[in-house]
XYZ file of C-alpha atoms in Angstrom:
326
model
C 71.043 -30.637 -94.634
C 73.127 -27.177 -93.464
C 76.095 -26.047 -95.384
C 78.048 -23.003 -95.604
C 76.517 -20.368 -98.075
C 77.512 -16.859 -99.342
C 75.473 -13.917 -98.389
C 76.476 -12.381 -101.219
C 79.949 -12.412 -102.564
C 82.399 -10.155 -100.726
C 84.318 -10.298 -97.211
C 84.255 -13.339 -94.648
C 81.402 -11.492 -92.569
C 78.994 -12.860 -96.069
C 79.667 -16.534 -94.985
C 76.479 -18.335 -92.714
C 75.282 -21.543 -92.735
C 71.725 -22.084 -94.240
C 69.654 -25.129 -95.585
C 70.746 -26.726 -98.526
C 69.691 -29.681 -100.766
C 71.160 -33.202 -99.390
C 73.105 -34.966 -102.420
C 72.183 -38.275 -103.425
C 74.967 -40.886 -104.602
C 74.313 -41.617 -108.592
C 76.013 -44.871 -110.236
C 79.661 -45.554 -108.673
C 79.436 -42.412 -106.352
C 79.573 -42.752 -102.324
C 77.869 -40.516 -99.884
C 79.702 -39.174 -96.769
C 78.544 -37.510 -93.771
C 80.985 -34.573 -93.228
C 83.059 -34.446 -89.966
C 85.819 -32.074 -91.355
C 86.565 -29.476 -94.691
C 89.731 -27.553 -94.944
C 89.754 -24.312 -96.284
C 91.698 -23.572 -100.010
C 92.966 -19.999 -100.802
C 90.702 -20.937 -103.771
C 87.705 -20.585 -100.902
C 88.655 -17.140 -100.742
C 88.708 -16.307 -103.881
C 85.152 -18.111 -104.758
C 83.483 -15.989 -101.574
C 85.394 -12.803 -103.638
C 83.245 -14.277 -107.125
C 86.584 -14.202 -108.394
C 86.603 -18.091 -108.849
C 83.432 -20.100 -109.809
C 82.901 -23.589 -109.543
C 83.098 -25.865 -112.795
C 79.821 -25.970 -114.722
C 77.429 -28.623 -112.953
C 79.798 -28.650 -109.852
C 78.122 -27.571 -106.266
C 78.440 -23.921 -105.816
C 79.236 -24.634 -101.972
C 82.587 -23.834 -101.369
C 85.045 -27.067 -99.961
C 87.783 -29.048 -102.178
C 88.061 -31.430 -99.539
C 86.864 -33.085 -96.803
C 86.986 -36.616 -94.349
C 83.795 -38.143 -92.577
C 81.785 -41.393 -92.751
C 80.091 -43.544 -95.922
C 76.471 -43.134 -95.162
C 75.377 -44.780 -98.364
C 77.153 -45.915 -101.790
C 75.145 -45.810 -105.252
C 74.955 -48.556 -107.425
C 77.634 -50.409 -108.898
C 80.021 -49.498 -105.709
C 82.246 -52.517 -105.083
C 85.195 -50.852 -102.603
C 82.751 -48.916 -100.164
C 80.145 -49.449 -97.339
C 78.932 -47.593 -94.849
C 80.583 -46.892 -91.912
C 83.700 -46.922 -93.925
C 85.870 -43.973 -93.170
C 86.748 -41.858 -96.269
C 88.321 -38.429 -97.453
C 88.963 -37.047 -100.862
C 89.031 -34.376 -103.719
C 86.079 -32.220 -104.169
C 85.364 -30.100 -106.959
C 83.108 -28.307 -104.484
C 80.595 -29.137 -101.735
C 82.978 -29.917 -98.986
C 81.476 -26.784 -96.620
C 78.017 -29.371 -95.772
C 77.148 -32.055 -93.728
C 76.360 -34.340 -96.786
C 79.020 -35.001 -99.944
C 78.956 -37.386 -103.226
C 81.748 -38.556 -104.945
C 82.980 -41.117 -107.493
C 84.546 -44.170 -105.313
C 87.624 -43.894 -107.090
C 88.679 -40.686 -106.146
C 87.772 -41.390 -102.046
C 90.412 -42.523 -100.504
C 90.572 -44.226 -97.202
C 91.765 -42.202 -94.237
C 95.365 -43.692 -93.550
C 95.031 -45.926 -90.911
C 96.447 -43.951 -87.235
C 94.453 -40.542 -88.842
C 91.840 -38.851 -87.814
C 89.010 -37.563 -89.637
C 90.399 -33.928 -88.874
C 93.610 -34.211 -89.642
C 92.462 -36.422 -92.928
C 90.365 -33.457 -93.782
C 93.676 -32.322 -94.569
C 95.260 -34.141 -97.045
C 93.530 -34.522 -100.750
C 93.532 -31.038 -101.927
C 97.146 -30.164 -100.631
C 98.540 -33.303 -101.322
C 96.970 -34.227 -104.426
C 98.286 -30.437 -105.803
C 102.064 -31.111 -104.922
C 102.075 -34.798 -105.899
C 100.811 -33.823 -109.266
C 103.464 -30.964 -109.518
C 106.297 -32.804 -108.108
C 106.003 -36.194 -109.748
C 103.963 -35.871 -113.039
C 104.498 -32.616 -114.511
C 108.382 -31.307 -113.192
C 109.137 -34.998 -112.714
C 111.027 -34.300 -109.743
C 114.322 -36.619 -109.543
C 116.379 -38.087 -106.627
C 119.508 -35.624 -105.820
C 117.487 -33.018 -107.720
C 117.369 -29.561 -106.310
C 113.711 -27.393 -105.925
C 112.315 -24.278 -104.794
C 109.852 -23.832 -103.116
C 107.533 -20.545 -102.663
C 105.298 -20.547 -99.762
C 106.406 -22.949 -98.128
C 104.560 -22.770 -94.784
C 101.158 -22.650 -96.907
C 99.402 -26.157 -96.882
C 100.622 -27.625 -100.890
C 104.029 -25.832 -99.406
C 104.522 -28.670 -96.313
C 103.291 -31.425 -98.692
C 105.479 -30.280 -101.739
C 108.849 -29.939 -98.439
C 107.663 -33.729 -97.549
C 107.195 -35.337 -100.793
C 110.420 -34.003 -102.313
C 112.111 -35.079 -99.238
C 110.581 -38.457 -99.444
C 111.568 -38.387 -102.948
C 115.453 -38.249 -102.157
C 115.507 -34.291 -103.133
C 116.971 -30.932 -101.824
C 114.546 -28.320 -100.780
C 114.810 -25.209 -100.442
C 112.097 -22.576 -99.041
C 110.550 -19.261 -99.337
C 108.666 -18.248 -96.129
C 108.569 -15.451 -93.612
C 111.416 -15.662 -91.264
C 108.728 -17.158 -88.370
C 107.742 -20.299 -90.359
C 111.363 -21.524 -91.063
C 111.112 -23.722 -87.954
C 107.858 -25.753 -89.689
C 109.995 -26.057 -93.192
C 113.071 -27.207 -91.635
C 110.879 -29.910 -89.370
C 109.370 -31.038 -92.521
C 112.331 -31.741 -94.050
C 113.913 -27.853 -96.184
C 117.224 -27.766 -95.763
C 117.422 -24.292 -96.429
C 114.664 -21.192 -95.781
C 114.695 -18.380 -97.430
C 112.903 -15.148 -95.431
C 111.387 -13.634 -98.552
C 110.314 -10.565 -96.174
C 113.534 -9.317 -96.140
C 116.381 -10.777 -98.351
C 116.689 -11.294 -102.703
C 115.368 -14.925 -103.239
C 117.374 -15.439 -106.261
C 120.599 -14.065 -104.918
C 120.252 -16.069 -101.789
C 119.502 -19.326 -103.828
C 121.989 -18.744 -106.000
C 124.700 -17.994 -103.431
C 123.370 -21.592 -101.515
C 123.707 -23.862 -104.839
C 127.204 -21.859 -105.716
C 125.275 -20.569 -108.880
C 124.363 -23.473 -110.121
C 120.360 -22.921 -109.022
C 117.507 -24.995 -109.012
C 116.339 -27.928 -110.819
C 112.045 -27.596 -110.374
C 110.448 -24.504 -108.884
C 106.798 -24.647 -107.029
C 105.101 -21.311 -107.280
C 102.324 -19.974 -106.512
C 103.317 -15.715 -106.524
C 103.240 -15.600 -110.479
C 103.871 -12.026 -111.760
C 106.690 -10.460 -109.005
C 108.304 -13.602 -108.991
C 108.687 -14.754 -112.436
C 111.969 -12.961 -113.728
C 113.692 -14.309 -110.460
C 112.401 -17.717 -111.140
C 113.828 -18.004 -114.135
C 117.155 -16.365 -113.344
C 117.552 -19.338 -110.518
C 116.468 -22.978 -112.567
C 118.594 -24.685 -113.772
C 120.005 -26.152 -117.511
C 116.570 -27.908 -118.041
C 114.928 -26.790 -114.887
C 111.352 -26.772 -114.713
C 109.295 -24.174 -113.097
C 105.477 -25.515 -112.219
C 103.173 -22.421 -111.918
C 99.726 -23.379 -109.562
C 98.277 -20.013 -108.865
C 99.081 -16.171 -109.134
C 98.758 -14.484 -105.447
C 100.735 -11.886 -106.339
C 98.933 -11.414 -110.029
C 99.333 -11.854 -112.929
C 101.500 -8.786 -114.390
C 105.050 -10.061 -114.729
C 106.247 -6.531 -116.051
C 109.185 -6.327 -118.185
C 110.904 -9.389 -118.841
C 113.871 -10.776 -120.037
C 113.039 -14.301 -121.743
C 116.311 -14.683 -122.751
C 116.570 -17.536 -120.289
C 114.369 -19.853 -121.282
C 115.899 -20.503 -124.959
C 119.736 -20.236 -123.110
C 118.982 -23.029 -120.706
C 115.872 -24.886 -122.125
C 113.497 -24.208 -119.220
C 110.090 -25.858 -119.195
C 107.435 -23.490 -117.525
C 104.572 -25.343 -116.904
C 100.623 -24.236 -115.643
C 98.153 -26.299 -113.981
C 95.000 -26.259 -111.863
C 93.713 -29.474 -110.413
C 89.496 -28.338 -109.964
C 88.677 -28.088 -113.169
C 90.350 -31.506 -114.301
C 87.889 -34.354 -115.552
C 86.939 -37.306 -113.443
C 88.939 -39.860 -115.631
C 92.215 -37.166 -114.182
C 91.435 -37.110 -110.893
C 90.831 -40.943 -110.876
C 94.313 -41.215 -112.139
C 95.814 -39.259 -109.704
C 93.893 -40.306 -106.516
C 95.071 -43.895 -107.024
C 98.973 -42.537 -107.924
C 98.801 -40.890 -104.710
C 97.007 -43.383 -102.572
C 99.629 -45.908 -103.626
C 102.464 -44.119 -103.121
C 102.290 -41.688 -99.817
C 99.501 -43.850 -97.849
C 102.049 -46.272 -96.244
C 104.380 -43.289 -95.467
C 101.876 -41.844 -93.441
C 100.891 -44.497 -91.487
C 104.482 -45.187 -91.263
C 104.513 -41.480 -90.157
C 106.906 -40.229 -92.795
C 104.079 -38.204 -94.173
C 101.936 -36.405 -92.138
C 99.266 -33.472 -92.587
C 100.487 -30.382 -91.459
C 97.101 -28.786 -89.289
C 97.725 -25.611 -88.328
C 94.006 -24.840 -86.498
C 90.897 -26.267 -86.306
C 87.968 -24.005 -86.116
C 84.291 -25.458 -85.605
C 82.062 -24.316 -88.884
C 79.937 -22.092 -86.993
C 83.517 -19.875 -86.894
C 83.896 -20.287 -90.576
C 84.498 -16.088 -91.093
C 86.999 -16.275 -88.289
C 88.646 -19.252 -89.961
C 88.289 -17.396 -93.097
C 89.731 -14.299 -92.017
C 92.739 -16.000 -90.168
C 93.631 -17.501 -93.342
C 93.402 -13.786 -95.240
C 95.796 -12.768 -92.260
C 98.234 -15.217 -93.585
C 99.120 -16.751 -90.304
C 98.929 -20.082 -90.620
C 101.373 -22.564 -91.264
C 99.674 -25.707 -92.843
C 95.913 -27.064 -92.869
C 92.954 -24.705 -91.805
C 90.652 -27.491 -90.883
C 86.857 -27.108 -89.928
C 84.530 -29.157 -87.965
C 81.209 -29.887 -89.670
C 78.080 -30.483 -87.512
């Protein structure tokens, strides 16, 4: 089979598709022909050599993808092929060929296409997780949340809303449209204005109850400065590193704040097993209801992979990069 292989690590211009050995489904796994990947910032970061897969995980870049069940392994009960499938990949989703256990594929939600499918596990999965099992978001709750044009940004806006909560965004001052659509109530243009004054002013100093980020360092004074007695700040990633600087910790004693890390790749099977079902049970009839929905921004065919790669570096897209295998 062809996947998507690094040169050697570096820049997007590394990325070409090359041969590559075809998987075969062990006990309880299904095999999928790929029609669509999505690309992570963790993609980026791999090509970089700056994030390597788990031990015994494909070194092919891809946490996600959507196609068709080609063949199931033994034991498989829930799949067969021709089945239509998508789910979380600890790596392997940039090939025409992908195994993995039947209990983390999910069905694509009926109304969905394989594209916009591709779309869903890794994003979805991530802000489901944060949201509902480690903040524990609550109805009439208040949360913040940073990036929120990137793709776990428009899942986190929908699944809050969905979850009877107040949202407000970060975002450049172009992708408060998007938030707004998906359900923010208030955006925040963290190009030019003081996030924690403005959020602040907005809940008449009585802040935030969760926070979502994924800045780290230059944004983890404010953070605390704007949760909430109890409030609960979910950390996923550190895009803007991992030097916080001089702090003042003061608030997190004063108003018994819970600052919590997490990374979703790395998790074992049992985990994501867990977590795929919690998911599939509660957001698959809201988006064949429509109340969810992926967010795609583009879709790029794989041959463009560097382009897609590079448009994502640019920061210009607001939701799902999605690419077309084959």
């Amino acid at each position: 089979m062809h996947a998507v292989l690094i040169e050697s690590f570096g820049g997007p211009e590394r990325l070409y598709i090359g041969e590559w050995a075809k998987p075969h489904p062990g006990p309880h796994e299904i095999l999928v022909k790929v029609e669509a990947t999505a690309l992570n910032r963790a993609d980026i970061l791999q090509r970089e050599g700056k994030y390597p897969p788990p031990e015994g995980e494909s070194p092919v870049m891809g946490l996600e993808m959507a196609g068709v069940v080609e063949s199931v392994g033994q034991g498989v009960s829930k799949w067969k092929p021709g089945d239509l499938a998508c789910g979380l990949l600890a790596g392997g989703g940039y090939a025409e060929y992908v195994t993995l256990h039947e209990d983390v594929a999910l069905p694509v939600p009926q109304g969905l296409t394989t594209i916009e499918a591709a779309g869903i596990p890794e994003v979805f999965l991530t802000a489901f997780q944060a949201l509902r099992w480690l903040a524990q978001l609550q109805e009439g709750e208040r949360i913040l949340v940073h990036a929120g044009a990137s793709g776990v940004g428009t899942a986190a806006i929908q699944l809050a809303h969905t979850m009877g909560a107040h949202t407000i965004v970060t975002a450049s001052a172009a992708k408060h449209p998007i938030c707004k659509e998906l359900g923010a109530e208030h955006a925040i243009d963290y190009q030019g204005i003081d996030f924690e004054d403005d959020v602040l002013e907005y809940t008449h100093g009585k802040g935030v109850d969760v926070v979502i980020d994924f800045i780290g360092g230059p944004y983890f004074q404010q953070n605390l400065n704007v949760l909430a007695y109890e409030g609960r700040m979910v950390m996923l990633a550190f895009l803007g590193g991992v030097q916080a600087g001089q702090l003042n910790l003061g608030p997190v004693l004063r108003k018994r704040l819970q600052i919590i890390g997490s990374t979703l790749r790395a998790r074992n099977l049992d985990y994501k097993i867990r977590l795929s079902q919690d998911l599939y049970h509660f957001a698959w009839p809201l988006f064949e209801n429509g109340r969810l929905r992926p967010v795609i921004d583009s879709v790029f065919d794989w041959k463009d992979v560097s382009k897609a790669h590079q448009y994502m570096e640019e920061n210009r897209n607001q939701g799902k990069i999605v690419l077309k295998v084959g």
